[in-house]
Short mmCIF file of C-alpha atoms and ligand atoms in Angstrom, two decimals:
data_model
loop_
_atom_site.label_atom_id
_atom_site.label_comp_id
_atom_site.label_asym_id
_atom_site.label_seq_id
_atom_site.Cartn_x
_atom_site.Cartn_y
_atom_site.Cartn_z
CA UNK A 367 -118.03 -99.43 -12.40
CA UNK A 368 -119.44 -95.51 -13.23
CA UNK A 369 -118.00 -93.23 -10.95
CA UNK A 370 -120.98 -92.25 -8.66
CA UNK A 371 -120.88 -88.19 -9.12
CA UNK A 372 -123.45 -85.79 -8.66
CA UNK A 373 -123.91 -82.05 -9.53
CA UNK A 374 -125.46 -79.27 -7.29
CA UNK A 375 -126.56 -76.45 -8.98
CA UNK A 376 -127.75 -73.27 -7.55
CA UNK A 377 -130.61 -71.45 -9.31
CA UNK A 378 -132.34 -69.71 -10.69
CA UNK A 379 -130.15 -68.20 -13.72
CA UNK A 380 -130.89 -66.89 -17.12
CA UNK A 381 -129.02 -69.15 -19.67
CA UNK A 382 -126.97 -66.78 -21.92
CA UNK A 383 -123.93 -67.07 -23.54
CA UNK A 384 -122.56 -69.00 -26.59
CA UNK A 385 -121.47 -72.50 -26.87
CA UNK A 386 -120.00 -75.46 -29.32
CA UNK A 387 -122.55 -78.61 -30.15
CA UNK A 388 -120.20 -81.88 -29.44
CA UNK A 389 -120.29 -84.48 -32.02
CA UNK A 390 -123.51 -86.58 -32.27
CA UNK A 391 -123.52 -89.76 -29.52
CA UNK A 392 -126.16 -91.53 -31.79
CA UNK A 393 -124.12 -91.17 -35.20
CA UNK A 394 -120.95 -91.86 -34.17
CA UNK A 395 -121.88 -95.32 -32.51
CA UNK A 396 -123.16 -97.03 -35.13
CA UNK A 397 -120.40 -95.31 -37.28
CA UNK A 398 -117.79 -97.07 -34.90
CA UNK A 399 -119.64 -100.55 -35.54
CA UNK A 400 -119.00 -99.73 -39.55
CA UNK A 401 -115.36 -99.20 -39.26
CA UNK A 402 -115.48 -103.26 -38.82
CA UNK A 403 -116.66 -103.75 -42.12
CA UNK A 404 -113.49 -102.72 -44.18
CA UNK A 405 -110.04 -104.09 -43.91
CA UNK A 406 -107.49 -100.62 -42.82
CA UNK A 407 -107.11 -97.87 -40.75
CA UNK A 408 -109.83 -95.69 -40.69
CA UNK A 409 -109.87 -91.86 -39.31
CA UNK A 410 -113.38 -90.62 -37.73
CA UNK A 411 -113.21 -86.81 -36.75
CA UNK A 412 -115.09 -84.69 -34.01
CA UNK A 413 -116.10 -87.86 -31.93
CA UNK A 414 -117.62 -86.78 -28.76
CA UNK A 415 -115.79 -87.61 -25.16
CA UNK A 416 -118.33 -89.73 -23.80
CA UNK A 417 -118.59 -92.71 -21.18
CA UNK A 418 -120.15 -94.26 -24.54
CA UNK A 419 -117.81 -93.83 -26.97
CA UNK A 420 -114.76 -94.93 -24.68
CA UNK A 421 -116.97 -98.24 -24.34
CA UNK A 422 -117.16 -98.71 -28.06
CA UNK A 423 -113.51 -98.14 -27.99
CA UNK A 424 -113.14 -101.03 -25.27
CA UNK A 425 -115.50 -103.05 -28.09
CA UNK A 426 -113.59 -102.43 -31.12
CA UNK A 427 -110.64 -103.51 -29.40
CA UNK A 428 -111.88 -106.64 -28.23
CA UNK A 429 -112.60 -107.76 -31.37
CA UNK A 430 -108.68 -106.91 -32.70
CA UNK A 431 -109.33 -103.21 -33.85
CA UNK A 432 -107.08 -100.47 -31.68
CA UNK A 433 -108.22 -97.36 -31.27
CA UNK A 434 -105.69 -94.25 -31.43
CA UNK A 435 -107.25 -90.93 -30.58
CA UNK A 436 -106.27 -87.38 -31.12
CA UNK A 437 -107.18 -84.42 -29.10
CA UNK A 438 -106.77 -81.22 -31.33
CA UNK A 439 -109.49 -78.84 -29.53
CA UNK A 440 -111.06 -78.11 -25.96
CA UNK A 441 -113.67 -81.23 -26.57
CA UNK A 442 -114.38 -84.49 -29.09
CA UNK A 443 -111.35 -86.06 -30.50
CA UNK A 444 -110.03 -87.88 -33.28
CA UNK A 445 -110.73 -91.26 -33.91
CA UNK A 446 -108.35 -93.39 -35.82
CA UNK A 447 -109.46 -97.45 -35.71
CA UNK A 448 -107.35 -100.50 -37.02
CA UNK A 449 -109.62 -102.63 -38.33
CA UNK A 450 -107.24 -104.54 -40.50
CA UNK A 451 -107.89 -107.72 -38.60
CA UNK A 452 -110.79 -108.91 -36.50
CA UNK A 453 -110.27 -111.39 -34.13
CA UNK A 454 -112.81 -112.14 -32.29
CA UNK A 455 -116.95 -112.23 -33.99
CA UNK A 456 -118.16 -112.62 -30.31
CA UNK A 457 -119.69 -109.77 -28.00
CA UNK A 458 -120.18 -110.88 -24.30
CA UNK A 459 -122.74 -110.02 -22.30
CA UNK A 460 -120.77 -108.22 -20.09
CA UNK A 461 -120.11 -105.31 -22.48
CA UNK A 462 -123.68 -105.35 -24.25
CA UNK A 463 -125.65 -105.11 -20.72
CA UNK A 464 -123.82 -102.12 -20.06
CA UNK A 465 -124.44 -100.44 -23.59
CA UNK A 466 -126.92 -102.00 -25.40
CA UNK A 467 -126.10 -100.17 -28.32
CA UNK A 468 -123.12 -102.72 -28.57
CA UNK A 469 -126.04 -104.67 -30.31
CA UNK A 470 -124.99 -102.72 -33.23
CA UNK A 471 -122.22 -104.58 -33.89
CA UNK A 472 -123.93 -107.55 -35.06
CA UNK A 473 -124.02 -106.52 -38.45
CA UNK A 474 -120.72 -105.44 -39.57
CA UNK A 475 -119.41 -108.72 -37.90
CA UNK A 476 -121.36 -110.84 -40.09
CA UNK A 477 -121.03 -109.22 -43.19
CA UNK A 478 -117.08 -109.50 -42.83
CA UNK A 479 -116.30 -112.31 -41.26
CA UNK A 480 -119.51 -114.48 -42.00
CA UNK A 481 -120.48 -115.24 -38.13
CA UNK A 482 -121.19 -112.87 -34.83
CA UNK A 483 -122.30 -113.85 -31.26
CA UNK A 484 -123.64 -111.35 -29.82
CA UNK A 485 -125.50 -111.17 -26.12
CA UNK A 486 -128.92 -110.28 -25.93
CA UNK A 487 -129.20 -107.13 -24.69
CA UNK A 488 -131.89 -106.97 -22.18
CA UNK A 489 -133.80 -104.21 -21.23
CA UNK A 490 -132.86 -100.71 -19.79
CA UNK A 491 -134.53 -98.18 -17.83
CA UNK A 492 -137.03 -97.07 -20.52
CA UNK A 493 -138.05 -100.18 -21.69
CA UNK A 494 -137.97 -104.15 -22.53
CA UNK A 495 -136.35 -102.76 -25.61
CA UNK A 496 -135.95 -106.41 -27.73
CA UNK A 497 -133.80 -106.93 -30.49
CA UNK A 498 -136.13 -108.95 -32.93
CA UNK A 499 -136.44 -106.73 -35.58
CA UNK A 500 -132.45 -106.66 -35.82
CA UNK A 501 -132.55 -110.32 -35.63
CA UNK A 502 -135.19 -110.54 -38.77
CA UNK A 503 -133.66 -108.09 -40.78
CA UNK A 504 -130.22 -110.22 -40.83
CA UNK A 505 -132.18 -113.48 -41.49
CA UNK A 506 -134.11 -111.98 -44.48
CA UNK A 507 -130.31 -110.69 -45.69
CA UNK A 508 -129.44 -114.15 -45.56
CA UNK A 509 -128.07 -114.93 -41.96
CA UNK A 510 -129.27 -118.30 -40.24
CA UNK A 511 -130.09 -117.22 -36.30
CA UNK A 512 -130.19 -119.48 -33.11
CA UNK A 513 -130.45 -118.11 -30.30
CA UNK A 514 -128.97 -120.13 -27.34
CA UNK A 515 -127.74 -119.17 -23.15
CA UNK A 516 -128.95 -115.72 -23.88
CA UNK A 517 -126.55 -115.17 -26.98
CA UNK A 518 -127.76 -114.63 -30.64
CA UNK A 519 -125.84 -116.49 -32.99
CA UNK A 520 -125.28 -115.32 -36.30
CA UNK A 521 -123.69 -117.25 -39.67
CA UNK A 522 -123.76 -117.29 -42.94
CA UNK A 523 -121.84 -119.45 -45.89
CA UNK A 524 -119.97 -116.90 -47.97
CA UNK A 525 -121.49 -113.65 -48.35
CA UNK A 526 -125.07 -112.52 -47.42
CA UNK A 527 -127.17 -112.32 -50.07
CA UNK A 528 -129.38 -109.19 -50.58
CA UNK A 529 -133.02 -108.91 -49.99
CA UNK A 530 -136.33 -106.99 -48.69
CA UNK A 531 -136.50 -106.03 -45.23
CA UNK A 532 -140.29 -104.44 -44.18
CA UNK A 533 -139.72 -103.72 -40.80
CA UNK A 534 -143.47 -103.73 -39.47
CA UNK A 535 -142.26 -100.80 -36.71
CA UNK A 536 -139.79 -98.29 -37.36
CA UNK A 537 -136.25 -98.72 -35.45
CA UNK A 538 -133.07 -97.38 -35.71
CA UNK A 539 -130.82 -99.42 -34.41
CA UNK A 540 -132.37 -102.43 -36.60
CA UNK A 541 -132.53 -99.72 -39.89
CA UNK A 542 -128.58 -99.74 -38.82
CA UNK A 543 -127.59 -102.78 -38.42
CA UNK A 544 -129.37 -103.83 -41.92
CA UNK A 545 -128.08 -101.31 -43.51
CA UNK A 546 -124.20 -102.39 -42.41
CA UNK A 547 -125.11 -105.54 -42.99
CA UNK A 548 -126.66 -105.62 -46.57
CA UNK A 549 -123.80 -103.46 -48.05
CA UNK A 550 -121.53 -106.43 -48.79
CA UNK A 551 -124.13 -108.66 -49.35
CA UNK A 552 -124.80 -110.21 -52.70
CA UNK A 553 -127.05 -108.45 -54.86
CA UNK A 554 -129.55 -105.70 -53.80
CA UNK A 555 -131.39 -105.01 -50.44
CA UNK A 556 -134.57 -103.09 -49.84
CA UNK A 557 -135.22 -101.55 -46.49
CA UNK A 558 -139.20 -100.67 -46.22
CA UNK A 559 -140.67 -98.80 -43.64
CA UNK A 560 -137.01 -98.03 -42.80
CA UNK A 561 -135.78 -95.11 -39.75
CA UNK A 562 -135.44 -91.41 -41.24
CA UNK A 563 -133.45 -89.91 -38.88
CA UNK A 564 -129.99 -87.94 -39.34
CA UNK A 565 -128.02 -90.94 -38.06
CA UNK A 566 -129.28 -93.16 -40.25
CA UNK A 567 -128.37 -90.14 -43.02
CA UNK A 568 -124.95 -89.80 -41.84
CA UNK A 569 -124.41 -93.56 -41.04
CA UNK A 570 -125.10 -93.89 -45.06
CA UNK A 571 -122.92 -91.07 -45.64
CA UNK A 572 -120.08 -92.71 -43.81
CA UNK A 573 -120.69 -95.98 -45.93
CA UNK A 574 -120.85 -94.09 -48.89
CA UNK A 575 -117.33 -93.13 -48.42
CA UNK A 576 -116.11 -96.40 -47.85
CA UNK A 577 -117.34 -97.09 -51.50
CA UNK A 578 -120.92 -99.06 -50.27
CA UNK A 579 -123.57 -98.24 -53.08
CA UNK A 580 -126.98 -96.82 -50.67
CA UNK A 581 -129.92 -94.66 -52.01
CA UNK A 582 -132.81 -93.36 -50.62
CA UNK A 583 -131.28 -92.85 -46.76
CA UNK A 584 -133.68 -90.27 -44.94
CA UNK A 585 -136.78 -91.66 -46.34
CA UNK A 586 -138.85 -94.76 -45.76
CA UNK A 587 -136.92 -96.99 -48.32
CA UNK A 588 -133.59 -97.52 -48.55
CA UNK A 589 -131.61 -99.63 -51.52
CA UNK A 590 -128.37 -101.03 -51.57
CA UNK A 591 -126.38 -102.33 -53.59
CA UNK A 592 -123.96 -104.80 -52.19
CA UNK A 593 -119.79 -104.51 -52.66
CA UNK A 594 -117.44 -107.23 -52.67
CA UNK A 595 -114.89 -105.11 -50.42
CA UNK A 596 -114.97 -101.93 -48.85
CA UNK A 597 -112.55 -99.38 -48.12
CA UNK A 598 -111.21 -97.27 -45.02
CA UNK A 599 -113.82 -94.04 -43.98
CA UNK A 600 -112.53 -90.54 -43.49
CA UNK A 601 -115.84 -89.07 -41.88
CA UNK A 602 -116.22 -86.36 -39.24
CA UNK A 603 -118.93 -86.99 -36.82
CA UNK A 604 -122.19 -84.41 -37.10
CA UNK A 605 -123.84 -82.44 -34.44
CA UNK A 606 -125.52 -83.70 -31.50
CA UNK A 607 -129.00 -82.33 -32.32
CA UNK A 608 -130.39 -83.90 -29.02
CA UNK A 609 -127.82 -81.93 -26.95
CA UNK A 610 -128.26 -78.71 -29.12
CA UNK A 611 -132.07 -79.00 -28.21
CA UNK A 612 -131.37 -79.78 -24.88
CA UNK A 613 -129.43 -76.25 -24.28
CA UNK A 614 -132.27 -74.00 -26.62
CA UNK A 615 -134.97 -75.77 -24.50
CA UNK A 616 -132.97 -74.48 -21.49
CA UNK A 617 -132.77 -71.18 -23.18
CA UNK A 618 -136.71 -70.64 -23.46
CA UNK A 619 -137.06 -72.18 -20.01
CA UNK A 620 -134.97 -69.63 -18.63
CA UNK A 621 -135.81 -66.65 -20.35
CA UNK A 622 -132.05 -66.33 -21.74
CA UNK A 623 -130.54 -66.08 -24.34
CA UNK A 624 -128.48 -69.01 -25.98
CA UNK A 625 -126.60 -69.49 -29.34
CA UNK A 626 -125.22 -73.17 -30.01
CA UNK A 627 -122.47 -72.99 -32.70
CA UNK A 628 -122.08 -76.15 -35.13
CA UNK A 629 -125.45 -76.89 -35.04
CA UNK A 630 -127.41 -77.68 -37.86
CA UNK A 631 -131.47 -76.71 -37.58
CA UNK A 632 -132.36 -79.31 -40.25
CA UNK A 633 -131.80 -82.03 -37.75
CA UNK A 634 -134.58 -80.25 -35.57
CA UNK A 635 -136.59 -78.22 -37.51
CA UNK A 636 -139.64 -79.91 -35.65
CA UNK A 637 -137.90 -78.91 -31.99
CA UNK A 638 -137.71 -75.30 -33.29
CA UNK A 639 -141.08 -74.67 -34.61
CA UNK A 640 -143.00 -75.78 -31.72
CA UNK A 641 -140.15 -73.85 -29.33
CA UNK A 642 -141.72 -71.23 -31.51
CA UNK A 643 -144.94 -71.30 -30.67
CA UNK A 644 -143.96 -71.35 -27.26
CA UNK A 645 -142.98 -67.86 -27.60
CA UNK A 646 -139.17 -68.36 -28.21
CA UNK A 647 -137.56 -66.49 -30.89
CA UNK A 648 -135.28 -68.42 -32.80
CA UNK A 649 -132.67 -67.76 -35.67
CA UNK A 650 -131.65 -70.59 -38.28
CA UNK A 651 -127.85 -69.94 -38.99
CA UNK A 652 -125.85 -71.59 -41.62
CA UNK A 653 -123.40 -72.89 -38.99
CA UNK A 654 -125.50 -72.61 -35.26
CA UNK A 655 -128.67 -72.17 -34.14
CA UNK A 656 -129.64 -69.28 -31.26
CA UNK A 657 -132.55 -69.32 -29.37
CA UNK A 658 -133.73 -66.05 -27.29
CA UNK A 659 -136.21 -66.84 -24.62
CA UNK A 660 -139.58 -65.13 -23.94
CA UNK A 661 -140.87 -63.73 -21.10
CA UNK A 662 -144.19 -65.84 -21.07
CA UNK A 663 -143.82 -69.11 -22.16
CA UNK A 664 -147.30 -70.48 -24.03
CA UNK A 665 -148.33 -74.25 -23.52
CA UNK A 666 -147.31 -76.60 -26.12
CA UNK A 667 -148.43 -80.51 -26.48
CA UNK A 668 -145.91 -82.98 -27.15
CA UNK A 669 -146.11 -86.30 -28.59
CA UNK A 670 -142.94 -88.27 -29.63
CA UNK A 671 -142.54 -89.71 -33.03
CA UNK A 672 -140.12 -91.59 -35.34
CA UNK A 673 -137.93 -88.26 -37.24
CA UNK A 674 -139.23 -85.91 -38.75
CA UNK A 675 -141.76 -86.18 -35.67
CA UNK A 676 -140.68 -84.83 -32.15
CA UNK A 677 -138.31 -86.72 -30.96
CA UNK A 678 -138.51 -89.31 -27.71
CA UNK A 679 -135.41 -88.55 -26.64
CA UNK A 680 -135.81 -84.79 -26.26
CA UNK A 681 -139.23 -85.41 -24.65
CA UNK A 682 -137.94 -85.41 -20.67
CA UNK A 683 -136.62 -81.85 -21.30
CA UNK A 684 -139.74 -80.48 -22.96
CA UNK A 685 -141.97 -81.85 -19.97
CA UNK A 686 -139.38 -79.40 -17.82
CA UNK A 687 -139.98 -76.52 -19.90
CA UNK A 688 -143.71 -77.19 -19.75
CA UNK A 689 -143.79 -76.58 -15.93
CA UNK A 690 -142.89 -73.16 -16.64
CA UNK A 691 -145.54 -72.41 -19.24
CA UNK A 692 -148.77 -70.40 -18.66
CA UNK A 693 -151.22 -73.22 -18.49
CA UNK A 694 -151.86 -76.82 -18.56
CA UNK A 695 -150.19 -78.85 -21.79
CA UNK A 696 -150.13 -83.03 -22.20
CA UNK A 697 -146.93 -84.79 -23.47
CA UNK A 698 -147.18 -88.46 -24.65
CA UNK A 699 -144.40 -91.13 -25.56
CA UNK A 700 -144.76 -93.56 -28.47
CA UNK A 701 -141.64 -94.94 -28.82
CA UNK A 702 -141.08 -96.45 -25.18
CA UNK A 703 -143.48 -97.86 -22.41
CA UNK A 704 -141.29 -96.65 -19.60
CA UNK A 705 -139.64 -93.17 -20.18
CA UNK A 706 -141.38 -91.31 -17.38
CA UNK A 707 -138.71 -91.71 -14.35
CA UNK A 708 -137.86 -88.11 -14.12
CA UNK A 709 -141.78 -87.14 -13.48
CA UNK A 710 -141.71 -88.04 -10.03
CA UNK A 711 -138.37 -85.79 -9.19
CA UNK A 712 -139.67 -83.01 -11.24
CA UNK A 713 -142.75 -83.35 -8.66
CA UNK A 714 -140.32 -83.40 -5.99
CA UNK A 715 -138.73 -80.31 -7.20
CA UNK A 716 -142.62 -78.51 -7.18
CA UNK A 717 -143.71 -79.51 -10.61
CA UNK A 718 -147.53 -80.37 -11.06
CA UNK A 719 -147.31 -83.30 -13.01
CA UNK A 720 -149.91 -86.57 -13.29
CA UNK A 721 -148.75 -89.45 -15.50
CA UNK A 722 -151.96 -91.10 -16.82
CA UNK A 723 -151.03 -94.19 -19.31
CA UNK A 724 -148.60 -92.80 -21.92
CA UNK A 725 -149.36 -89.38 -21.36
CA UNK A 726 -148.13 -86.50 -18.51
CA UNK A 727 -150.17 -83.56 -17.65
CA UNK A 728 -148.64 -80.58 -16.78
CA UNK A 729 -150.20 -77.67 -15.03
CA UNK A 730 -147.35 -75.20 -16.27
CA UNK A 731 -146.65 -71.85 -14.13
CA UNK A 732 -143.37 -69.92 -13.90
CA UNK A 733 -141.58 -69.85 -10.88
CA UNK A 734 -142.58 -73.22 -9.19
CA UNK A 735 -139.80 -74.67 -9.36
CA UNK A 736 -137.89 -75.43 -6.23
CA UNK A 737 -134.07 -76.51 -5.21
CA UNK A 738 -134.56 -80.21 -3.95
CA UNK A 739 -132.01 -83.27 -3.82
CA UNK A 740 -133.10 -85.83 -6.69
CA UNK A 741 -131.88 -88.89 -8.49
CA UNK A 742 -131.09 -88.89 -12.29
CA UNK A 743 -132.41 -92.17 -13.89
CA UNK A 744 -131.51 -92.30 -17.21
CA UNK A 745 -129.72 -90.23 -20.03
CA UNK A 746 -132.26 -87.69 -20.81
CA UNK A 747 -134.52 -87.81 -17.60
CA UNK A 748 -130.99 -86.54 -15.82
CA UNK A 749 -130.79 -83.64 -18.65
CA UNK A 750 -134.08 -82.86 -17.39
CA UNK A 751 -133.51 -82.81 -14.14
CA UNK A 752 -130.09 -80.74 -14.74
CA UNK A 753 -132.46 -77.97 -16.79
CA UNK A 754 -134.68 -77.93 -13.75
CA UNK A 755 -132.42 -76.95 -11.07
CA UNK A 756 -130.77 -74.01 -13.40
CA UNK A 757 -134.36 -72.22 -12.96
CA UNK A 758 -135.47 -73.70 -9.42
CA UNK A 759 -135.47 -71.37 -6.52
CA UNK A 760 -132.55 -72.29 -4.30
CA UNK A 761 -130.25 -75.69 -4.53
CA UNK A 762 -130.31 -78.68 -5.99
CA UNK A 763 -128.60 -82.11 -5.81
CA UNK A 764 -128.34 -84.28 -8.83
CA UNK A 765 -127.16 -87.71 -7.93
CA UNK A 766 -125.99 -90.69 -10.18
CA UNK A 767 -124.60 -88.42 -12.75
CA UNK A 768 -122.87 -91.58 -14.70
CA UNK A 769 -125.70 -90.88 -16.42
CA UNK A 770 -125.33 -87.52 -17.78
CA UNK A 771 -122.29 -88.22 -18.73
CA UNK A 772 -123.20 -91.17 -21.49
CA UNK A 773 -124.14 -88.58 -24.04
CA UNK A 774 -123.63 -85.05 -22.53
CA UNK A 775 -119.97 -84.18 -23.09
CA UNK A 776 -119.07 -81.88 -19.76
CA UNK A 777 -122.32 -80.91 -19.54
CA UNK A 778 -121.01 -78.28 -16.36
CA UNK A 779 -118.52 -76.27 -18.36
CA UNK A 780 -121.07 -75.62 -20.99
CA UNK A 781 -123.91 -74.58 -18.56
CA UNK A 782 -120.93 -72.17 -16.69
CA UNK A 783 -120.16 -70.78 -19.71
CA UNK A 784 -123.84 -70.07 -19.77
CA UNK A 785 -124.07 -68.07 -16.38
CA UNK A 786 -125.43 -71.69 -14.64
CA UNK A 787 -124.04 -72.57 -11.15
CA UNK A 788 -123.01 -76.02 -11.91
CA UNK A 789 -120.41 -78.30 -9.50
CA UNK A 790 -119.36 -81.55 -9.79
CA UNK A 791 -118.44 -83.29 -6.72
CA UNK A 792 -117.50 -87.23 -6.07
CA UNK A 793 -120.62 -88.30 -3.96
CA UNK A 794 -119.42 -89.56 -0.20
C1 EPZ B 1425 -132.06 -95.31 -30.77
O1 EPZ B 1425 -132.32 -96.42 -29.94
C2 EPZ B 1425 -131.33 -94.29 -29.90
N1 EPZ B 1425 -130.08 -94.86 -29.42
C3 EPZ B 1425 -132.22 -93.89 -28.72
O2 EPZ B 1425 -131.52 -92.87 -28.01
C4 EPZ B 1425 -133.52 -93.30 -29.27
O3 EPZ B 1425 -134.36 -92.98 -28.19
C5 EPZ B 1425 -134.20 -94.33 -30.17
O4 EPZ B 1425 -133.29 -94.72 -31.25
C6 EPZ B 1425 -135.48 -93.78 -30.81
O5 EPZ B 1425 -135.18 -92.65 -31.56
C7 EPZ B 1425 -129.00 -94.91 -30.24
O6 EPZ B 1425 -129.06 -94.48 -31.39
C8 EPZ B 1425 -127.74 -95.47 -29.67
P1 EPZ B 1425 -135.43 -98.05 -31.79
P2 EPZ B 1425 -132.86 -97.81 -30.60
O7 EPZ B 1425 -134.95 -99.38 -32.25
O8 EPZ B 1425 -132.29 -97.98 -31.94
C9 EPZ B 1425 -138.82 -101.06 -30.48
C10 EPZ B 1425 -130.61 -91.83 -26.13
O9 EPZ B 1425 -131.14 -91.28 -25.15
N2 EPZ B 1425 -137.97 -102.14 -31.04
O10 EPZ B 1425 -135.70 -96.99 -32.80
O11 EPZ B 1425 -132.68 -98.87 -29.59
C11 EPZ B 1425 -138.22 -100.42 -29.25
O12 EPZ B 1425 -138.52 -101.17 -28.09
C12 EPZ B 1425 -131.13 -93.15 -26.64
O13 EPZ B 1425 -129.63 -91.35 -26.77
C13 EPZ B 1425 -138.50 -103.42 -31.16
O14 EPZ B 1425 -139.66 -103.68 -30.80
O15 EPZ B 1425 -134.42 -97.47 -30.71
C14 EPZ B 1425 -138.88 -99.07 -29.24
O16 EPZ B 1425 -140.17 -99.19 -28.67
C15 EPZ B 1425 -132.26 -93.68 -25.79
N3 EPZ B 1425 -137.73 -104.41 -31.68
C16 EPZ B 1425 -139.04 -98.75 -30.73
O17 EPZ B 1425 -138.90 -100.00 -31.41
C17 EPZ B 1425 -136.43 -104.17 -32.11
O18 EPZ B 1425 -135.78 -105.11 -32.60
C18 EPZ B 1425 -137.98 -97.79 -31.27
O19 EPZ B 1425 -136.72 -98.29 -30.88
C19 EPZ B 1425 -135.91 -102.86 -31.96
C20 EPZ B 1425 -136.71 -101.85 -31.44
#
C-alpha cells in the first residue's frame, strides 16, 4: 500500500534556479519489459527513482529476472537485470491493477518463451483504457488469444511469425508491445498507423542494440525484421520530456526563470513554441532547455494529440498556466474521456474553469490563485495541482501524493532548489 503523503506549499514564488531532467518514466518501462527478450545480464543507465520503476523491478523479478541497482549520482540509478532465465510467463492481476503499464510485458514474454498470461488491466482514473489493440497486434504477429477469468492468454507454436499490424487508432503501449514482440518473430512485420513518440524512438534504439533489425521508428510505419536470438542492452535511459515541461510551464506561470539541464527540446518542440506565444522566452541548448517567464502571459488553446501534437499528458499543467493568462483560452483532450479530475480543485483553489464535453474553458487572470487544501487524483492532475500552489496566494495542502511520486522523481527538492516552499509530511 502507497504511503499516504501530502505536500504543503506556501506561495506565491518565482521559479528560478537550475535543475537536472530525471530519466524518462515512459521509456524506461517498456525498456524494462525488453530486457526479457534476450538471454544475459543487461545494464540500463540513468533509470529514474520512481514508485514505477521499483514495481517493474518487483515484475521482472517475478518472472526469474533480479534486478541489481547502482546509485552513482544525487538521483536515477543503474539498472542491471538478469534475464538469463524466465520462470514464470504469467502476470497476476495483482501487480497489473496497480500499474497497468505491466501490460507491457505481454510481448517480450511471448516472443521468448512462446506463451504469457497476463491480467487485464482495467481501467484507471483517466479512462476505460482497454487493451484490444495490444491483443490484435500479437494475434496478427501470430499469437492465438483467449481470454478467460479476466486473464489474456497468449501462445504460440515456435516462433511468431511476422506480419502487418494497421492499428486503426494510434497507441503506444500497443506500438510497444508489437514492436517487442515482432522482433524475434519469423520474417518481417509492418506496423501502420504506428505511435511517433520519443519512447517508441528510444524503445527501438534499445532493441537496436540488442541486435533486433527496426526501421522507420518515429514515423507512422515501422518494419522489422525478425532475429532468431537477441543479445544483452547497454542503454541509458533519455530525458523525461513530460517532467522537463512540467518545470518550464511552471517557469512561465511564475514569471521566473528556469533552466532544466539534460533536456533535449526535440522531444517538445511543440510544448516550446506555443510556451512561446504565450510570451515566454525560451533558449534551445544542446544539452538543457531554459525557459524565462514573461510578465503577461497571452492565452493559448490547447488540444492534445498523438506526438508531434501537444501532448495529453502535459495537458493538466497547461490548463494551470492558463488561469494565469490575460484572457479566456479552451483546452480539449483527445486521447482520454476522463482526464479532467484536477479542474474541480483548480476551481477550489480560485480558478475559473467550466468543463463542457472534452473541452475546459478558462477565463485566465494573474493573481487568482488562492492557497486551499486539495486532493491529487492522478499523475499529472497532482503536477498540476503542485504548479498551482507555488503561485497561489497563501497555503496549500496537496493530499494523496503516491501519486506524484509515480513519475516525478522528488519532485520537492527540485522545486526548493527553485525558490518553491515545498514540505513533505506523512498525512495523520
Ligand atoms: C502511454 O499510455 C503513456 N503511459 C501515458 O502516460 C500517455 O498518456 C499515453 O501513452 C498517451 O500518450 C506509458 O507510456 C507508461 P495509448 P498508453 O495506448 O500506452 C486507447 C502518464 O501520465 N487505446 O497511447 O496506455 C486509449 O484508451 C501516462 O505518464 C485503445 O482503445 O496510451 C487511449 O484513448 C498516462 N485500445 C488512446 O488509445 C488499446 O488497446 C491512447 O492510449 C490501447 C489504447
Amino acid at each position: 500500500m502507497w504511503r499516504v503523503d501530502k505536500f504543503v506549499i506556501k506561495g506565491p514564488h518565482r521559479l528560478k534556479g537550475t535543475i537536472d531532467a530525471g530519466g524518462s518514466k515512459n521509456a524506461a518501462l517498456p525498456i524494462m519489459f525488453a530486457t526479457l527478450l534476450a538471454e544475459g545480464r543487461h545494464s540500463v543507465r540513468n533509470v529514474p527513482r520512481l514508485a514505477d520503476m521499483e514495481f517493474s523491478q518487483r515484475m521482472l523479478l517475478h518472472f526469474g529476472c533480479p534486478v541489481e541497482q547502482r546509485f552513482h549520482k544525487s538521483f536515477g540509478a543503474d539498472w542491471m537485470v538478469d534475464a538469463t532465465k524466465i520462470t514464470s510467463s504469467e502476470a497476476p492481476y495483482d501487480y497489473v491493477r496497480k500499474m497497468r503499464a505491466s501490460f507491457f510485458c505481454m510481448g517480450p514474454l511471448l516472443a521468448r518463451t512462446g506463451r504469457a498470461r497476463v491480467s487485464l488491466p482495467g481501467g484507471c482514473a483517466i479512462g476505460a483504457r482497454p487493451i484490444d489493440l495490444h491483443l490484435m497486434a500479437l494475434e496478427k504477429l501470430g499469437a492465438d488469444i483467449v481470454q478467460t477469468n479476466g486473464y489474456a492468454e497468449a501462445s504460440c507454436k515456435g516462433r511468431l511469425r511476422g506480419g502487418k499490424v494497421i492499428f486503426p487508432k494510434v497507441s503506444v503501449g500497443a506500438t510497444e508491445n508489437a514492436l517487442m514482440a515482432a522482433v524475434l518473430a519469423q520474417g518481417t512485420s509492418v506496423i501502420e498507423n504506428a505511435a511517433r513518440e520519443p519512447e517508441i524512438q528510444s524503445l527501438a534504439k534499445a532493441l537496436r542494440g540488442m541486435g533486433a533489425m527496426i526501421s522507420g521508428e518515429g514515423t507512422s510505419t515501422i518494419e522489422v525484421q525478425g532475429v532468431e536470438k537477441l543479445r544483452p542492452m547497454d542503454f541509458a535511459i533519455p530525458p523525461d520530456r513530460i517532467e522537463v515541461a512540467t518545470y518550464l510551464i511552471g517557469a512561465q506561470m511564475s514569471g521566473g526563470d528556469v533552466t532544466v539541464r539534460g533536456a533535449c527540446a526535440d522531444d517538445m518542440e511543440v510544448v516550446l513554441q506555443m510556451l512561446e506565444q504565450t510570451g515566454a522566452k525560451v533558449e534551445r541548448g544542446a544539452d538543457y532547455v531554459r525557459v524565462i517567464g514573461s510578465e503577461k502571459i497571452r492565452p493559448v488553446d490547447a488540444i492534445t494529440a498523438p506526438f508531434p501534437g501537444f501532448p495529453t499528458d502535459v495537458q493538466a499543467q497547461w490548463i494551470t498556466l492558463m488561469t494565469q493568462a490575460d484572457g479566456d483560452s479552451l483546452v480539449t483532450e483527445t486521447i482520454f474521456e476522463n482526464r479532467f479530475m484536477h479542474v474541480p480543485e483548480l476551481v477550489r483553489m480560485g480558478a475559473d474553469l467550466t468543463i463542457s464535453g472534452s473541452s475546459v474553458r478558462i477565463k485566465g487572470k494573474r493573481g487568482t490563485l488562492h492557497g486551499a487544501p486539495v486532493m491529487a487524483t492522478d499523475l499529472r492532475a497532482s503536477a498540476s495541482l503542485v504548479l498551482a500552489a507555488c503561485v497561489a496566494d497563501g497555503e496549500s495542502e496537496i493530499k494523496r501524493i503516491y501519486h506524484l511520486d509515480r513519475g516525478y522523481e522528488t519532485m520537492e527538492h527540485k522545486l526548493e532548489a527553485l525558490g518553491a516552499e515545498v514540505d513533505r509530511h506523512v498525512d495523520s
